[in-house]
């Protein structure tokens, strides 16, 4: 499995080699996805929501005074993404990063828009981490989001827009960007909480009847998961920090307070990640110590058995020699006497080991 994952990553990178900068090459594996276009257009007084048949239907919202959130699911539809890029005057390198699903979380600031790449993460029904890249473009009165497939963590935000809950309908596109990032960060808390429960459960299972192979596999899975989470979350500090300290006109000063709050949440999550990472390494040390203790117990039993039989073997060896003038050979009760001596030595050593608490 590890080899297959490595080959897949290497294949994605090889697709980029030798290509013209800005060439759009989808590096994911969800080629059977259907294109899904969804738009929210809202103000404090009203809102509109619609599934759009074509990307051209979203172009009418660009210059409106209302705030528009346009979401595209299906990064394999390169031609549709190119049309969006041409209409919104997006840099070709941005379009390249949108369809590159192995892109590291980052932020790029242009004259009239921000481009942000984040990793949306959640646990599926089998408690396996699902990571999907979400690309965002925030300009004046609009936010574009690009996802690989349907299903995300923004349902709560959609309900707030529909039912005018909170401040979302009365604010601009910068606040919408904050709300999208905040929804992703909130789900990181759920990821961390589940990770903590997994670590605690594994701590208890270390001393139960699980096999060494099962414990080792679970520890390795946790290590991979925590590294995956860490790679997704740590770059967020730089992203939020740049949004908070942006001097452009796209971020309102009052919105920076909300970005500062998200920054605090990211710091808290990263601190928990470091703690859980240390706990996982401690689990590995504890696991190795448990194996060593079990091995020591086995070696102790074998050593005690060997120590008991050393004098018995010596006596048996002495009386196994075929010399004619050995004095005990002519004794009528010699056989029984030797057995008695060997039994006394055996019992005496057992008692001695008990007193020393070696048994």
mmCIF file of C-alpha atoms in Angstrom:
data_model
loop_
_atom_site.group_PDB
_atom_site.id
_atom_site.type_symbol
_atom_site.label_atom_id
_atom_site.label_comp_id
_atom_site.label_asym_id
_atom_site.label_seq_id
_atom_site.Cartn_x
_atom_site.Cartn_y
_atom_site.Cartn_z
ATOM 1 C CA UNK A 1 0.000 0.000 0.000
ATOM 2 C CA UNK A 2 2.812 2.421 0.869
ATOM 3 C CA UNK A 3 4.431 1.762 -2.490
ATOM 4 C CA UNK A 4 1.150 2.442 -4.288
ATOM 5 C CA UNK A 5 0.719 5.756 -2.445
ATOM 6 C CA UNK A 6 4.271 6.767 -3.291
ATOM 7 C CA UNK A 7 3.793 5.898 -6.956
ATOM 8 C CA UNK A 8 0.593 7.928 -7.060
ATOM 9 C CA UNK A 9 2.272 10.998 -5.583
ATOM 10 C CA UNK A 10 5.238 10.609 -7.901
ATOM 11 C CA UNK A 11 2.894 10.297 -10.872
ATOM 12 C CA UNK A 12 1.168 13.558 -9.921
ATOM 13 C CA UNK A 13 4.486 15.373 -9.774
ATOM 14 C CA UNK A 14 5.697 13.867 -13.052
ATOM 15 C CA UNK A 15 2.660 15.343 -14.791
ATOM 16 C CA UNK A 16 4.057 18.798 -13.956
ATOM 17 C CA UNK A 17 7.570 18.195 -15.304
ATOM 18 C CA UNK A 18 8.281 19.877 -18.612
ATOM 19 C CA UNK A 19 4.893 21.610 -18.767
ATOM 20 C CA UNK A 20 4.456 25.271 -19.650
ATOM 21 C CA UNK A 21 3.890 27.383 -16.489
ATOM 22 C CA UNK A 22 0.163 27.907 -16.083
ATOM 23 C CA UNK A 23 -0.795 24.710 -17.926
ATOM 24 C CA UNK A 24 -3.942 23.228 -16.377
ATOM 25 C CA UNK A 25 -3.448 19.555 -15.523
ATOM 26 C CA UNK A 26 -5.817 17.909 -13.072
ATOM 27 C CA UNK A 27 -3.725 15.758 -10.714
ATOM 28 C CA UNK A 28 -6.572 14.114 -8.777
ATOM 29 C CA UNK A 29 -8.167 10.753 -9.416
ATOM 30 C CA UNK A 30 -11.866 11.648 -9.345
ATOM 31 C CA UNK A 31 -12.371 11.732 -13.078
ATOM 32 C CA UNK A 32 -15.951 10.462 -12.934
ATOM 33 C CA UNK A 33 -17.248 13.490 -10.998
ATOM 34 C CA UNK A 34 -20.104 15.501 -12.376
ATOM 35 C CA UNK A 35 -19.850 19.249 -12.711
ATOM 36 C CA UNK A 36 -21.917 20.993 -10.035
ATOM 37 C CA UNK A 37 -22.235 24.775 -9.934
ATOM 38 C CA UNK A 38 -23.978 26.502 -7.059
ATOM 39 C CA UNK A 39 -24.367 30.189 -6.274
ATOM 40 C CA UNK A 40 -25.524 32.359 -3.387
ATOM 41 C CA UNK A 41 -26.188 36.022 -4.026
ATOM 42 C CA UNK A 42 -27.270 37.996 -0.994
ATOM 43 C CA UNK A 43 -27.578 41.285 0.776
ATOM 44 C CA UNK A 44 -28.982 42.292 4.133
ATOM 45 C CA UNK A 45 -32.522 42.436 2.718
ATOM 46 C CA UNK A 46 -32.678 39.404 0.414
ATOM 47 C CA UNK A 47 -30.808 36.459 -1.034
ATOM 48 C CA UNK A 48 -30.882 34.228 -4.085
ATOM 49 C CA UNK A 49 -29.717 30.638 -4.306
ATOM 50 C CA UNK A 50 -29.479 28.531 -7.450
ATOM 51 C CA UNK A 51 -27.844 25.536 -9.076
ATOM 52 C CA UNK A 52 -26.406 26.902 -12.301
ATOM 53 C CA UNK A 53 -26.391 24.902 -15.546
ATOM 54 C CA UNK A 54 -23.286 26.635 -16.964
ATOM 55 C CA UNK A 55 -20.464 28.795 -15.621
ATOM 56 C CA UNK A 56 -21.594 31.651 -17.863
ATOM 57 C CA UNK A 57 -24.688 32.002 -15.650
ATOM 58 C CA UNK A 58 -22.425 33.062 -12.775
ATOM 59 C CA UNK A 59 -20.797 35.899 -14.703
ATOM 60 C CA UNK A 60 -23.755 38.227 -14.229
ATOM 61 C CA UNK A 61 -23.076 38.389 -10.492
ATOM 62 C CA UNK A 62 -19.552 39.766 -10.793
ATOM 63 C CA UNK A 63 -20.233 43.504 -10.819
ATOM 64 C CA UNK A 64 -23.343 43.509 -8.622
ATOM 65 C CA UNK A 65 -23.488 45.368 -5.315
ATOM 66 C CA UNK A 66 -24.612 42.204 -3.519
ATOM 67 C CA UNK A 67 -22.221 39.555 -2.222
ATOM 68 C CA UNK A 68 -21.884 36.440 -4.383
ATOM 69 C CA UNK A 69 -20.556 33.057 -3.354
ATOM 70 C CA UNK A 70 -19.998 30.836 -6.385
ATOM 71 C CA UNK A 71 -18.943 27.224 -5.742
ATOM 72 C CA UNK A 72 -17.682 24.748 -8.350
ATOM 73 C CA UNK A 73 -17.430 21.009 -7.688
ATOM 74 C CA UNK A 74 -15.444 19.050 -10.268
ATOM 75 C CA UNK A 75 -11.815 20.046 -10.822
ATOM 76 C CA UNK A 76 -11.583 17.636 -13.748
ATOM 77 C CA UNK A 77 -13.622 20.074 -15.883
ATOM 78 C CA UNK A 78 -10.622 22.082 -17.028
ATOM 79 C CA UNK A 79 -12.431 24.012 -19.766
ATOM 80 C CA UNK A 80 -15.046 25.355 -17.327
ATOM 81 C CA UNK A 81 -12.367 26.487 -14.881
ATOM 82 C CA UNK A 82 -10.537 28.257 -17.711
ATOM 83 C CA UNK A 83 -13.722 30.160 -18.578
ATOM 84 C CA UNK A 84 -14.059 31.321 -14.977
ATOM 85 C CA UNK A 85 -10.404 32.360 -14.923
ATOM 86 C CA UNK A 86 -10.785 34.391 -18.113
ATOM 87 C CA UNK A 87 -13.934 36.166 -16.907
ATOM 88 C CA UNK A 88 -12.529 37.045 -13.456
ATOM 89 C CA UNK A 89 -9.053 37.833 -14.860
ATOM 90 C CA UNK A 90 -7.347 35.210 -12.714
ATOM 91 C CA UNK A 91 -3.645 34.629 -13.208
ATOM 92 C CA UNK A 92 -2.841 31.380 -15.113
ATOM 93 C CA UNK A 93 -0.695 30.151 -12.217
ATOM 94 C CA UNK A 94 -3.752 30.371 -9.962
ATOM 95 C CA UNK A 95 -5.743 28.147 -12.297
ATOM 96 C CA UNK A 96 -2.817 25.721 -12.333
ATOM 97 C CA UNK A 97 -2.818 25.583 -8.521
ATOM 98 C CA UNK A 98 -6.584 25.078 -8.393
ATOM 99 C CA UNK A 99 -6.456 21.817 -10.373
ATOM 100 C CA UNK A 100 -3.270 20.632 -8.634
ATOM 101 C CA UNK A 101 -4.791 18.719 -5.699
ATOM 102 C CA UNK A 102 -1.394 18.195 -4.022
ATOM 103 C CA UNK A 103 -0.907 21.931 -3.569
ATOM 104 C CA UNK A 104 0.386 23.058 -0.167
ATOM 105 C CA UNK A 105 -1.929 25.453 1.759
ATOM 106 C CA UNK A 106 -0.925 28.993 0.839
ATOM 107 C CA UNK A 107 -2.091 32.532 0.112
ATOM 108 C CA UNK A 108 -1.297 34.778 -2.869
ATOM 109 C CA UNK A 109 -2.272 38.444 -2.871
ATOM 110 C CA UNK A 110 -2.996 40.265 -6.125
ATOM 111 C CA UNK A 111 -4.185 43.805 -6.810
ATOM 112 C CA UNK A 112 -7.908 43.088 -6.782
ATOM 113 C CA UNK A 113 -8.261 39.627 -5.220
ATOM 114 C CA UNK A 114 -6.806 37.053 -2.805
ATOM 115 C CA UNK A 115 -6.112 33.456 -3.732
ATOM 116 C CA UNK A 116 -6.109 30.917 -0.872
ATOM 117 C CA UNK A 117 -5.611 27.158 -0.822
ATOM 118 C CA UNK A 118 -6.750 25.169 2.229
ATOM 119 C CA UNK A 119 -7.181 21.518 3.151
ATOM 120 C CA UNK A 120 -10.691 20.588 4.276
ATOM 121 C CA UNK A 121 -10.551 17.537 6.550
ATOM 122 C CA UNK A 122 -13.101 15.331 8.276
ATOM 123 C CA UNK A 123 -13.574 11.714 9.352
ATOM 124 C CA UNK A 124 -15.755 9.472 7.239
ATOM 125 C CA UNK A 125 -17.954 6.640 8.543
ATOM 126 C CA UNK A 126 -14.967 4.270 8.823
ATOM 127 C CA UNK A 127 -13.088 6.880 10.924
ATOM 128 C CA UNK A 128 -10.602 7.494 8.149
ATOM 129 C CA UNK A 129 -9.446 11.049 7.542
ATOM 130 C CA UNK A 130 -10.769 12.524 4.306
ATOM 131 C CA UNK A 131 -8.705 15.447 3.027
ATOM 132 C CA UNK A 132 -9.882 17.592 0.132
ATOM 133 C CA UNK A 133 -8.340 20.706 -1.303
ATOM 134 C CA UNK A 134 -10.460 23.855 -1.290
ATOM 135 C CA UNK A 135 -9.296 26.803 -3.378
ATOM 136 C CA UNK A 136 -10.784 30.253 -2.764
ATOM 137 C CA UNK A 137 -10.651 33.489 -4.694
ATOM 138 C CA UNK A 138 -11.945 36.536 -2.832
ATOM 139 C CA UNK A 139 -12.493 39.813 -4.629
ATOM 140 C CA UNK A 140 -14.779 42.798 -4.244
ATOM 141 C CA UNK A 141 -18.268 41.461 -3.503
ATOM 142 C CA UNK A 142 -17.526 37.886 -4.542
ATOM 143 C CA UNK A 143 -15.907 34.659 -3.339
ATOM 144 C CA UNK A 144 -15.173 31.749 -5.675
ATOM 145 C CA UNK A 145 -14.610 28.302 -4.195
ATOM 146 C CA UNK A 146 -13.342 25.256 -6.077
ATOM 147 C CA UNK A 147 -13.710 21.705 -4.742
ATOM 148 C CA UNK A 148 -12.852 18.316 -6.145
ATOM 149 C CA UNK A 149 -16.154 16.624 -5.317
ATOM 150 C CA UNK A 150 -19.495 17.280 -3.661
ATOM 151 C CA UNK A 151 -19.712 17.146 0.118
ATOM 152 C CA UNK A 152 -18.073 19.722 2.355
ATOM 153 C CA UNK A 153 -18.181 21.383 5.790
ATOM 154 C CA UNK A 154 -20.112 24.508 4.755
ATOM 155 C CA UNK A 155 -23.694 23.366 5.384
ATOM 156 C CA UNK A 156 -23.929 25.422 8.570
ATOM 157 C CA UNK A 157 -22.771 28.525 6.716
ATOM 158 C CA UNK A 158 -25.353 27.956 3.987
ATOM 159 C CA UNK A 159 -28.088 27.773 6.616
ATOM 160 C CA UNK A 160 -26.902 31.045 8.156
ATOM 161 C CA UNK A 161 -27.193 32.734 4.768
ATOM 162 C CA UNK A 162 -30.629 31.268 4.051
ATOM 163 C CA UNK A 163 -32.131 32.179 7.427
ATOM 164 C CA UNK A 164 -30.144 35.387 8.048
ATOM 165 C CA UNK A 165 -28.478 34.086 11.180
ATOM 166 C CA UNK A 166 -25.622 36.091 12.639
ATOM 167 C CA UNK A 167 -23.772 38.843 10.786
ATOM 168 C CA UNK A 168 -23.178 37.088 7.471
ATOM 169 C CA UNK A 169 -25.917 38.795 5.413
ATOM 170 C CA UNK A 170 -24.947 42.271 6.591
ATOM 171 C CA UNK A 171 -21.233 41.995 5.811
ATOM 172 C CA UNK A 172 -19.093 41.894 2.698
ATOM 173 C CA UNK A 173 -17.104 39.257 0.858
ATOM 174 C CA UNK A 174 -14.211 39.527 3.343
ATOM 175 C CA UNK A 175 -16.517 38.327 6.111
ATOM 176 C CA UNK A 176 -17.738 35.499 3.849
ATOM 177 C CA UNK A 177 -14.112 34.468 3.355
ATOM 178 C CA UNK A 178 -13.634 34.513 7.126
ATOM 179 C CA UNK A 179 -16.752 32.364 7.606
ATOM 180 C CA UNK A 180 -15.520 29.781 5.084
ATOM 181 C CA UNK A 181 -12.098 29.547 6.733
ATOM 182 C CA UNK A 182 -13.683 29.426 10.184
ATOM 183 C CA UNK A 183 -15.898 26.487 9.140
ATOM 184 C CA UNK A 184 -12.833 24.547 7.991
ATOM 185 C CA UNK A 185 -10.916 25.343 11.190
ATOM 186 C CA UNK A 186 -13.892 24.337 13.362
ATOM 187 C CA UNK A 187 -13.814 20.872 11.806
ATOM 188 C CA UNK A 188 -10.141 20.633 12.708
ATOM 189 C CA UNK A 189 -11.318 20.655 16.328
ATOM 190 C CA UNK A 190 -13.480 17.615 15.626
ATOM 191 C CA UNK A 191 -10.497 15.920 13.968
ATOM 192 C CA UNK A 192 -8.288 16.638 16.987
ATOM 193 C CA UNK A 193 -10.938 15.435 19.437
ATOM 194 C CA UNK A 194 -11.337 12.141 17.577
ATOM 195 C CA UNK A 195 -7.555 11.798 17.398
ATOM 196 C CA UNK A 196 -7.310 12.259 21.169
ATOM 197 C CA UNK A 197 -9.951 9.560 21.752
ATOM 198 C CA UNK A 198 -8.051 7.175 19.474
ATOM 199 C CA UNK A 199 -4.824 7.754 21.404
ATOM 200 C CA UNK A 200 -6.522 7.177 24.764
ATOM 201 C CA UNK A 201 -8.167 3.982 23.513
ATOM 202 C CA UNK A 202 -4.860 2.688 22.203
ATOM 203 C CA UNK A 203 -3.183 3.436 25.547
ATOM 204 C CA UNK A 204 -5.711 1.132 27.210
ATOM 205 C CA UNK A 205 -5.327 -1.524 24.517
ATOM 206 C CA UNK A 206 -1.551 -1.690 24.938
ATOM 207 C CA UNK A 207 -2.036 -3.819 28.036
ATOM 208 C CA UNK A 208 -4.908 -5.959 26.756
ATOM 209 C CA UNK A 209 -4.948 -8.989 24.531
ATOM 210 C CA UNK A 210 -4.209 -7.252 21.245
ATOM 211 C CA UNK A 211 -1.459 -8.817 19.189
ATOM 212 C CA UNK A 212 1.805 -6.984 18.622
ATOM 213 C CA UNK A 213 1.025 -6.653 14.929
ATOM 214 C CA UNK A 214 -2.352 -4.993 15.618
ATOM 215 C CA UNK A 215 -0.871 -2.511 18.088
ATOM 216 C CA UNK A 216 2.029 -1.671 15.788
ATOM 217 C CA UNK A 217 -0.354 -1.117 12.856
ATOM 218 C CA UNK A 218 -2.599 1.182 14.888
ATOM 219 C CA UNK A 219 0.367 3.263 16.058
ATOM 220 C CA UNK A 220 1.631 3.620 12.488
ATOM 221 C CA UNK A 221 -1.859 4.690 11.340
ATOM 222 C CA UNK A 222 -1.988 7.344 14.050
ATOM 223 C CA UNK A 223 1.447 8.634 13.057
ATOM 224 C CA UNK A 224 0.365 8.975 9.442
ATOM 225 C CA UNK A 225 -2.863 10.725 10.440
ATOM 226 C CA UNK A 226 -1.176 13.245 12.750
ATOM 227 C CA UNK A 227 1.413 14.093 10.093
ATOM 228 C CA UNK A 228 -1.348 14.556 7.528
ATOM 229 C CA UNK A 229 -3.214 16.898 9.878
ATOM 230 C CA UNK A 230 -0.028 18.771 10.738
ATOM 231 C CA UNK A 231 0.843 19.417 7.083
ATOM 232 C CA UNK A 232 -2.656 20.801 6.500
ATOM 233 C CA UNK A 233 -2.901 23.042 9.570
ATOM 234 C CA UNK A 234 0.555 24.506 10.190
ATOM 235 C CA UNK A 235 0.639 26.679 7.021
ATOM 236 C CA UNK A 236 -2.682 28.204 8.121
ATOM 237 C CA UNK A 237 -0.900 30.421 10.627
ATOM 238 C CA UNK A 238 0.876 32.278 7.841
ATOM 239 C CA UNK A 239 -2.318 32.512 5.769
ATOM 240 C CA UNK A 240 -4.446 33.989 8.573
ATOM 241 C CA UNK A 241 -1.626 36.279 9.668
ATOM 242 C CA UNK A 242 -1.313 37.781 6.183
ATOM 243 C CA UNK A 243 -5.083 38.270 5.914
ATOM 244 C CA UNK A 244 -5.160 39.956 9.311
ATOM 245 C CA UNK A 245 -2.304 42.326 8.441
ATOM 246 C CA UNK A 246 -3.391 43.036 4.872
ATOM 247 C CA UNK A 247 -3.189 46.726 4.010
ATOM 248 C CA UNK A 248 -5.366 46.504 0.908
ATOM 249 C CA UNK A 249 -8.955 47.622 0.566
ATOM 250 C CA UNK A 250 -10.382 44.087 0.231
ATOM 251 C CA UNK A 251 -10.209 43.352 3.986
ATOM 252 C CA UNK A 252 -12.232 45.711 6.160
ATOM 253 C CA UNK A 253 -10.576 46.731 9.420
ATOM 254 C CA UNK A 254 -13.413 45.343 11.549
ATOM 255 C CA UNK A 255 -13.083 41.954 9.812
ATOM 256 C CA UNK A 256 -9.455 41.664 10.934
ATOM 257 C CA UNK A 257 -10.720 41.058 14.473
ATOM 258 C CA UNK A 258 -12.486 37.927 13.239
ATOM 259 C CA UNK A 259 -9.379 36.742 11.433
ATOM 260 C CA UNK A 260 -7.452 37.279 14.667
ATOM 261 C CA UNK A 261 -9.948 35.010 16.412
ATOM 262 C CA UNK A 262 -9.433 32.318 13.759
ATOM 263 C CA UNK A 263 -5.674 32.735 14.213
ATOM 264 C CA UNK A 264 -6.078 32.004 17.923
ATOM 265 C CA UNK A 265 -8.062 28.874 17.069
ATOM 266 C CA UNK A 266 -5.352 27.726 14.665
ATOM 267 C CA UNK A 267 -2.680 28.236 17.341
ATOM 268 C CA UNK A 268 -4.737 26.197 19.787
ATOM 269 C CA UNK A 269 -5.191 23.402 17.255
ATOM 270 C CA UNK A 270 -1.480 23.336 16.395
ATOM 271 C CA UNK A 271 -0.579 23.146 20.088
ATOM 272 C CA UNK A 272 -2.912 20.165 20.495
ATOM 273 C CA UNK A 273 -1.341 18.560 17.429
ATOM 274 C CA UNK A 274 2.113 18.874 18.991
ATOM 275 C CA UNK A 275 0.820 17.376 22.239
ATOM 276 C CA UNK A 276 -0.827 14.437 20.475
ATOM 277 C CA UNK A 277 2.242 13.937 18.334
ATOM 278 C CA UNK A 278 4.346 13.577 21.469
ATOM 279 C CA UNK A 279 1.745 11.230 22.927
ATOM 280 C CA UNK A 280 1.905 9.022 19.834
ATOM 281 C CA UNK A 281 5.684 8.844 20.078
ATOM 282 C CA UNK A 282 5.272 8.018 23.769
ATOM 283 C CA UNK A 283 2.902 5.227 22.766
ATOM 284 C CA UNK A 284 5.614 3.833 20.522
ATOM 285 C CA UNK A 285 8.119 4.004 23.387
ATOM 286 C CA UNK A 286 5.593 2.394 25.723
ATOM 287 C CA UNK A 287 4.922 -0.314 23.148
ATOM 288 C CA UNK A 288 8.635 -1.052 22.771
ATOM 289 C CA UNK A 289 9.034 -1.062 26.563
ATOM 290 C CA UNK A 290 6.151 -3.528 26.881
ATOM 291 C CA UNK A 291 7.749 -5.838 24.321
ATOM 292 C CA UNK A 292 11.091 -5.537 26.124
ATOM 293 C CA UNK A 293 9.474 -6.349 29.476
ATOM 294 C CA UNK A 294 7.783 -9.413 28.014
ATOM 295 C CA UNK A 295 11.095 -10.534 26.553
ATOM 296 C CA UNK A 296 12.785 -9.970 29.918
ATOM 297 C CA UNK A 297 10.158 -12.131 31.612
ATOM 298 C CA UNK A 298 10.807 -14.935 29.148
ATOM 299 C CA UNK A 299 14.563 -14.619 29.576
ATOM 300 C CA UNK A 300 14.183 -14.629 33.362
ATOM 301 C CA UNK A 301 12.217 -17.901 33.305
ATOM 302 C CA UNK A 302 14.724 -19.499 30.931
ATOM 303 C CA UNK A 303 17.656 -18.302 33.063
ATOM 304 C CA UNK A 304 16.100 -19.672 36.250
ATOM 305 C CA UNK A 305 15.460 -23.037 34.602
ATOM 306 C CA UNK A 306 19.039 -23.162 33.303
ATOM 307 C CA UNK A 307 20.392 -22.189 36.735
ATOM 308 C CA UNK A 308 18.393 -24.957 38.439
ATOM 309 C CA UNK A 309 19.592 -27.611 36.038
ATOM 310 C CA UNK A 310 23.283 -26.609 36.131
ATOM 311 C CA UNK A 311 24.037 -28.423 39.471
ATOM 312 C CA UNK A 312 21.718 -31.285 38.549
ATOM 313 C CA UNK A 313 23.513 -31.695 35.242
ATOM 314 C CA UNK A 314 26.853 -31.579 37.055
ATOM 315 C CA UNK A 315 25.841 -34.372 39.425
ATOM 316 C CA UNK A 316 24.424 -36.468 36.577
ATOM 317 C CA UNK A 317 27.625 -35.891 34.611
ATOM 318 C CA UNK A 318 29.879 -36.940 37.456
ATOM 319 C CA UNK A 319 28.040 -40.176 38.043
ATOM 320 C CA UNK A 320 27.830 -40.811 34.342
ATOM 321 C CA UNK A 321 31.601 -41.306 34.123
ATOM 322 C CA UNK A 322 32.716 -44.936 33.623
ATOM 323 C CA UNK A 323 35.573 -45.190 36.125
ATOM 324 C CA UNK A 324 35.923 -48.482 38.028
ATOM 325 C CA UNK A 325 37.175 -47.030 41.328
ATOM 326 C CA UNK A 326 34.379 -44.490 41.960
ATOM 327 C CA UNK A 327 33.393 -45.153 45.626
ATOM 328 C CA UNK A 328 29.650 -44.597 45.211
ATOM 329 C CA UNK A 329 29.290 -47.089 42.353
ATOM 330 C CA UNK A 330 29.259 -50.065 44.722
ATOM 331 C CA UNK A 331 26.731 -48.491 47.107
ATOM 332 C CA UNK A 332 23.419 -50.351 47.170
ATOM 333 C CA UNK A 333 21.463 -47.133 47.856
ATOM 334 C CA UNK A 334 23.634 -44.806 45.744
ATOM 335 C CA UNK A 335 20.978 -44.285 43.050
ATOM 336 C CA UNK A 336 18.376 -43.185 45.589
ATOM 337 C CA UNK A 337 20.867 -41.002 47.441
ATOM 338 C CA UNK A 338 21.773 -39.125 44.233
ATOM 339 C CA UNK A 339 18.086 -38.574 43.461
ATOM 340 C CA UNK A 340 17.523 -37.273 46.979
ATOM 341 C CA UNK A 341 20.455 -34.871 46.705
ATOM 342 C CA UNK A 342 19.204 -33.593 43.334
ATOM 343 C CA UNK A 343 15.659 -33.081 44.675
ATOM 344 C CA UNK A 344 16.979 -31.238 47.737
ATOM 345 C CA UNK A 345 19.088 -28.960 45.526
ATOM 346 C CA UNK A 346 16.073 -28.311 43.264
ATOM 347 C CA UNK A 347 13.765 -27.435 46.166
ATOM 348 C CA UNK A 348 16.457 -25.356 47.864
ATOM 349 C CA UNK A 349 17.022 -23.230 44.761
ATOM 350 C CA UNK A 350 13.297 -22.725 44.276
ATOM 351 C CA UNK A 351 12.959 -21.503 47.867
ATOM 352 C CA UNK A 352 15.980 -19.217 47.443
ATOM 353 C CA UNK A 353 14.568 -17.690 44.255
ATOM 354 C CA UNK A 354 11.224 -17.150 45.989
ATOM 355 C CA UNK A 355 12.876 -15.297 48.851
ATOM 356 C CA UNK A 356 14.764 -13.126 46.372
ATOM 357 C CA UNK A 357 11.441 -12.483 44.589
ATOM 358 C CA UNK A 358 12.865 -13.717 41.326
ATOM 359 C CA UNK A 359 9.852 -16.011 40.933
#
